[in-house]
Short mmCIF file of C-alpha atoms in Angstrom, two decimals:
data_model
loop_
_atom_site.label_atom_id
_atom_site.label_comp_id
_atom_site.label_asym_id
_atom_site.label_seq_id
_atom_site.Cartn_x
_atom_site.Cartn_y
_atom_site.Cartn_z
CA ALA A 736 4.40 -9.69 14.46
CA GLN A 737 2.97 -6.38 13.49
CA LYS A 738 -0.70 -6.08 12.74
CA VAL A 739 -3.16 -3.46 11.59
CA THR A 740 -6.88 -3.86 12.13
CA GLN A 741 -9.61 -1.89 10.42
CA ALA A 742 -12.72 -3.35 11.97
CA GLN A 743 -15.14 -1.46 9.74
CA THR A 744 -15.38 -3.35 6.49
CA GLU A 745 -17.94 -1.03 4.92
CA ILE A 746 -19.40 2.32 5.87
CA SER A 747 -22.18 4.09 4.06
CA VAL A 748 -23.07 7.72 4.74
CA VAL A 749 -25.06 10.48 3.13
CA GLU A 750 -23.24 13.43 1.66
CA LYS A 751 -22.25 16.13 4.17
CA GLU A 752 -22.16 13.71 7.07
CA ASP A 753 -18.96 13.36 9.06
CA VAL A 754 -17.42 9.90 9.11
CA THR A 755 -14.60 8.34 11.11
CA LEU A 756 -12.58 5.37 9.92
CA ASP A 757 -10.97 3.37 12.70
CA CYS A 758 -7.48 1.90 12.70
CA VAL A 759 -5.88 -0.09 15.51
CA TYR A 760 -2.34 -1.39 15.30
CA GLU A 761 0.00 -3.74 17.14
CA THR A 762 3.77 -3.40 17.17
CA ARG A 763 6.71 -4.09 19.45
CA ASP A 764 8.70 -1.21 18.02
CA THR A 765 9.07 1.93 20.07
CA THR A 766 9.56 3.93 16.90
CA TYR A 767 7.16 3.31 14.10
CA TYR A 768 5.27 5.06 11.36
CA LEU A 769 1.65 4.96 10.37
CA PHE A 770 0.12 5.78 7.03
CA TRP A 771 -3.27 6.20 5.39
CA TYR A 772 -3.82 5.47 1.72
CA LYS A 773 -6.92 5.97 -0.40
CA GLN A 774 -7.95 3.63 -3.21
CA PRO A 775 -10.69 5.23 -5.32
CA PRO A 776 -12.82 3.19 -7.74
CA SER A 777 -10.22 3.80 -10.46
CA GLY A 778 -7.91 1.52 -8.47
CA GLU A 779 -4.73 3.45 -7.76
CA LEU A 780 -3.33 3.84 -4.25
CA VAL A 781 -3.02 7.44 -3.16
CA PHE A 782 -0.88 8.44 -0.19
CA LEU A 783 -2.76 10.64 2.30
CA ILE A 784 -0.68 11.00 5.44
CA ARG A 785 2.30 9.72 7.40
CA ARG A 786 2.62 9.96 11.19
CA ASN A 787 5.51 8.98 13.44
CA SER A 788 5.09 7.45 16.87
CA PHE A 789 6.62 10.43 18.66
CA ASP A 790 4.16 12.93 17.34
CA GLU A 791 0.71 12.62 18.88
CA GLN A 792 -0.55 15.93 17.64
CA ASN A 793 -3.70 15.68 15.62
CA GLU A 794 -3.40 16.74 12.02
CA ILE A 795 -5.93 18.49 9.85
CA SER A 796 -5.82 18.90 6.11
CA GLY A 797 -8.91 20.51 4.71
CA ARG A 798 -11.84 18.19 5.40
CA TYR A 799 -9.51 15.41 6.55
CA SER A 800 -8.25 15.00 10.10
CA TRP A 801 -6.32 12.30 11.88
CA ASN A 802 -6.35 11.39 15.55
CA PHE A 803 -3.32 9.43 16.75
CA GLN A 804 -3.55 7.99 20.26
CA LYS A 805 -0.56 5.95 21.34
CA SER A 806 -2.26 4.88 24.58
CA THR A 807 -4.92 3.00 22.63
CA SER A 808 -2.74 2.16 19.61
CA SER A 809 -5.17 3.88 17.31
CA PHE A 810 -4.81 6.15 14.32
CA ASN A 811 -8.30 7.18 13.26
CA PHE A 812 -9.23 9.17 10.19
CA THR A 813 -12.17 11.57 10.04
CA ILE A 814 -13.70 13.09 6.94
CA THR A 815 -15.80 16.14 7.69
CA ALA A 816 -18.74 17.05 5.44
CA SER A 817 -18.21 14.01 3.25
CA GLN A 818 -18.62 14.22 -0.50
CA VAL A 819 -19.41 11.65 -3.15
CA VAL A 820 -15.82 11.89 -4.39
CA ASP A 821 -14.65 10.57 -1.01
CA SER A 822 -16.11 7.17 -1.90
CA ALA A 823 -13.15 4.80 -1.89
CA VAL A 824 -11.41 2.07 0.04
CA TYR A 825 -9.19 3.53 2.74
CA PHE A 826 -6.18 1.64 4.05
CA CYS A 827 -4.28 2.17 7.24
CA ALA A 828 -0.69 0.86 7.21
CA LEU A 829 2.21 0.40 9.60
CA SER A 830 5.84 0.56 8.59
CA GLU A 831 7.77 -2.43 9.90
CA VAL A 832 11.30 -2.59 11.24
CA GLY A 833 14.04 -1.69 8.82
CA GLY A 834 17.59 -2.97 8.91
CA THR A 835 18.65 -5.79 6.66
CA SER A 836 15.07 -6.93 6.24
CA GLY A 837 14.12 -3.65 4.74
CA SER A 838 11.14 -1.48 5.39
CA ARG A 839 7.76 -2.85 4.46
CA LEU A 840 4.19 -1.76 4.94
CA THR A 841 1.71 -3.91 6.82
CA PHE A 842 -1.74 -2.96 5.66
CA GLY A 843 -5.09 -3.23 7.35
CA GLU A 844 -7.95 -4.92 5.54
CA GLY A 845 -9.32 -1.63 4.29
CA THR A 846 -12.63 0.16 4.85
CA GLN A 847 -14.95 0.68 1.91
CA LEU A 848 -16.54 4.11 2.29
CA THR A 849 -19.58 4.92 0.19
CA VAL A 850 -20.91 8.45 0.24
CA ASN A 851 -24.39 8.70 -1.20
CA PRO A 852 -25.78 11.90 -2.69
CA ASP B 796 4.56 13.52 -14.91
CA THR B 797 3.92 9.95 -13.83
CA ALA B 798 5.95 9.06 -10.75
CA VAL B 799 5.51 5.27 -10.70
CA SER B 800 4.21 3.64 -13.86
CA GLN B 801 3.29 0.06 -14.64
CA THR B 802 2.57 -1.78 -17.86
CA PRO B 803 0.29 -3.30 -18.79
CA LYS B 804 -2.67 -1.99 -16.84
CA TYR B 805 -4.74 -5.05 -17.66
CA LEU B 806 -3.53 -8.55 -18.41
CA VAL B 807 -5.80 -11.43 -19.33
CA THR B 808 -4.13 -14.74 -20.02
CA GLN B 809 -4.57 -18.49 -19.96
CA MET B 810 -3.43 -20.81 -17.22
CA GLY B 811 0.07 -22.10 -17.80
CA ASN B 812 1.30 -19.06 -19.69
CA ASP B 813 4.29 -16.92 -18.70
CA LYS B 814 3.83 -13.18 -18.39
CA SER B 815 5.74 -10.10 -17.26
CA ILE B 816 4.72 -6.83 -15.65
CA LYS B 817 7.00 -3.82 -15.92
CA CYS B 818 7.46 -1.00 -13.44
CA GLU B 819 9.37 2.23 -13.72
CA GLN B 820 9.79 5.13 -11.32
CA ASN B 821 11.13 8.59 -12.09
CA LEU B 822 11.35 9.77 -8.49
CA GLY B 823 15.04 9.00 -8.12
CA HIS B 824 14.25 6.50 -5.37
CA ASP B 825 16.59 3.66 -4.44
CA THR B 826 14.01 1.11 -3.30
CA MET B 827 11.20 -0.53 -5.22
CA TYR B 828 8.54 -3.02 -4.17
CA TRP B 829 5.94 -5.40 -5.49
CA TYR B 830 2.68 -5.85 -3.59
CA LYS B 831 -0.23 -8.17 -4.36
CA GLN B 832 -3.84 -7.18 -3.73
CA ASP B 833 -6.19 -10.13 -3.63
CA SER B 834 -9.89 -10.27 -4.41
CA LYS B 835 -10.74 -9.15 -0.87
CA LYS B 836 -8.58 -6.06 -1.35
CA PHE B 837 -5.92 -7.29 1.06
CA LEU B 838 -2.46 -5.91 0.25
CA LYS B 839 0.67 -7.88 0.97
CA ILE B 840 4.28 -7.30 0.09
CA MET B 841 5.99 -9.76 -2.24
CA PHE B 842 9.45 -8.36 -2.93
CA SER B 843 11.59 -5.32 -2.51
CA TYR B 844 14.80 -4.28 -4.22
CA ASN B 845 17.28 -1.61 -3.24
CA ASN B 846 19.49 -0.34 -6.01
CA LYS B 847 19.09 -3.59 -7.94
CA GLU B 848 19.68 -5.80 -4.90
CA LEU B 849 16.96 -8.08 -3.48
CA ILE B 850 16.08 -7.04 0.07
CA ILE B 851 12.73 -8.64 0.85
CA ASN B 852 11.50 -11.93 -0.53
CA GLU B 853 8.29 -13.03 1.12
CA THR B 854 7.00 -16.59 0.86
CA VAL B 855 6.13 -16.24 -2.77
CA PRO B 856 6.16 -19.25 -5.14
CA ASN B 857 9.29 -19.66 -7.22
CA ARG B 858 7.18 -19.04 -10.29
CA PHE B 859 7.43 -15.35 -9.42
CA SER B 860 10.78 -13.82 -10.27
CA PRO B 861 11.52 -10.13 -9.93
CA LYS B 862 14.24 -8.51 -11.98
CA SER B 863 15.76 -5.08 -11.53
CA PRO B 864 17.92 -3.97 -14.47
CA ASP B 865 18.58 -0.64 -12.75
CA LYS B 866 17.29 1.16 -9.71
CA ALA B 867 14.52 2.87 -11.67
CA HIS B 868 13.00 -0.38 -12.93
CA LEU B 869 11.60 -3.46 -11.24
CA ASN B 870 9.90 -6.06 -13.39
CA LEU B 871 7.90 -9.06 -12.27
CA HIS B 872 7.95 -12.24 -14.30
CA ILE B 873 5.45 -14.99 -13.57
CA ASN B 874 5.88 -18.50 -14.96
CA SER B 875 3.17 -21.13 -15.39
CA LEU B 876 0.34 -18.87 -14.35
CA GLU B 877 -2.34 -20.34 -12.10
CA LEU B 878 -5.91 -19.29 -11.42
CA GLY B 879 -4.91 -18.14 -7.93
CA ASP B 880 -2.48 -15.64 -9.39
CA SER B 881 -5.41 -13.49 -10.47
CA ALA B 882 -5.03 -10.27 -8.51
CA VAL B 883 -3.95 -6.68 -8.77
CA TYR B 884 -0.19 -6.22 -8.60
CA PHE B 885 1.15 -2.91 -7.38
CA CYS B 886 4.62 -1.58 -7.78
CA ALA B 887 5.86 1.03 -5.30
CA SER B 888 9.01 2.98 -4.58
CA SER B 889 10.58 4.84 -1.68
CA GLN B 890 13.79 6.70 -1.12
CA ASP B 891 15.64 4.18 1.05
CA PHE B 892 14.51 0.83 2.43
CA ARG B 893 16.43 1.38 5.66
CA VAL B 894 14.34 4.37 6.58
CA ARG B 895 10.97 3.39 7.99
CA GLN B 896 9.45 6.81 7.73
CA GLU B 897 9.91 6.93 4.00
CA THR B 898 6.61 7.08 2.19
CA GLN B 899 6.03 4.45 -0.43
CA TYR B 900 4.46 5.75 -3.62
CA PHE B 901 2.42 3.31 -5.63
CA GLY B 902 1.91 2.73 -9.31
CA PRO B 903 -1.59 2.43 -10.82
CA GLY B 904 -1.65 -1.36 -10.51
CA THR B 905 -1.82 -4.19 -13.03
CA ARG B 906 -5.00 -6.21 -13.03
CA LEU B 907 -4.11 -9.80 -13.88
CA LEU B 908 -6.83 -12.27 -14.73
CA VAL B 909 -5.88 -15.89 -15.33
CA LEU B 910 -8.50 -17.95 -17.15
#
């Protein structure tokens, strides 16, 4: 069975600090896809990034960066110079095997990030 | 333009009632999903439909019945509501269920509270 673990339940930082959210996954698939979603206090789920298992290049988007390491089955997310608006619950997710069963997302438990002014 | 929309946003009802949540997507996607987020924020898939056909049916009580009148709509009907049904229900859509790399886009969620 596939599994996603976000060991950090809550993180609290002060504005402008850098923060890294950890994500570790388990899968038997050789091809798989990983995602990060953000859930701000307003409640919606916002897609941030998708990464496939063949591409281990790190990705940067503004203050956000992602570090994918297949050897350690990790897909960590770093926010540089955090801002109060980054306060949210962040979910890491793994896309399960398709075929007749269809594609589904297995989510981690989420990390509540609080950025204090 | 709203990509995935859900109504209502909030739903407060008594135990034993029957209620429905509606979902619509204007992304032209073929596959739609229902996820449940419990009080601890854990998200779990309930159902998925592809072009009106049921694809995924997790171990969800029979009181929950999804209905897809067309590929742009996926409604969730819940009979005989119980206290444990209180949660946030998210609808999502993606282009094709067979393609694992497809991103799922979520609606704003429906917050259901059963009293």
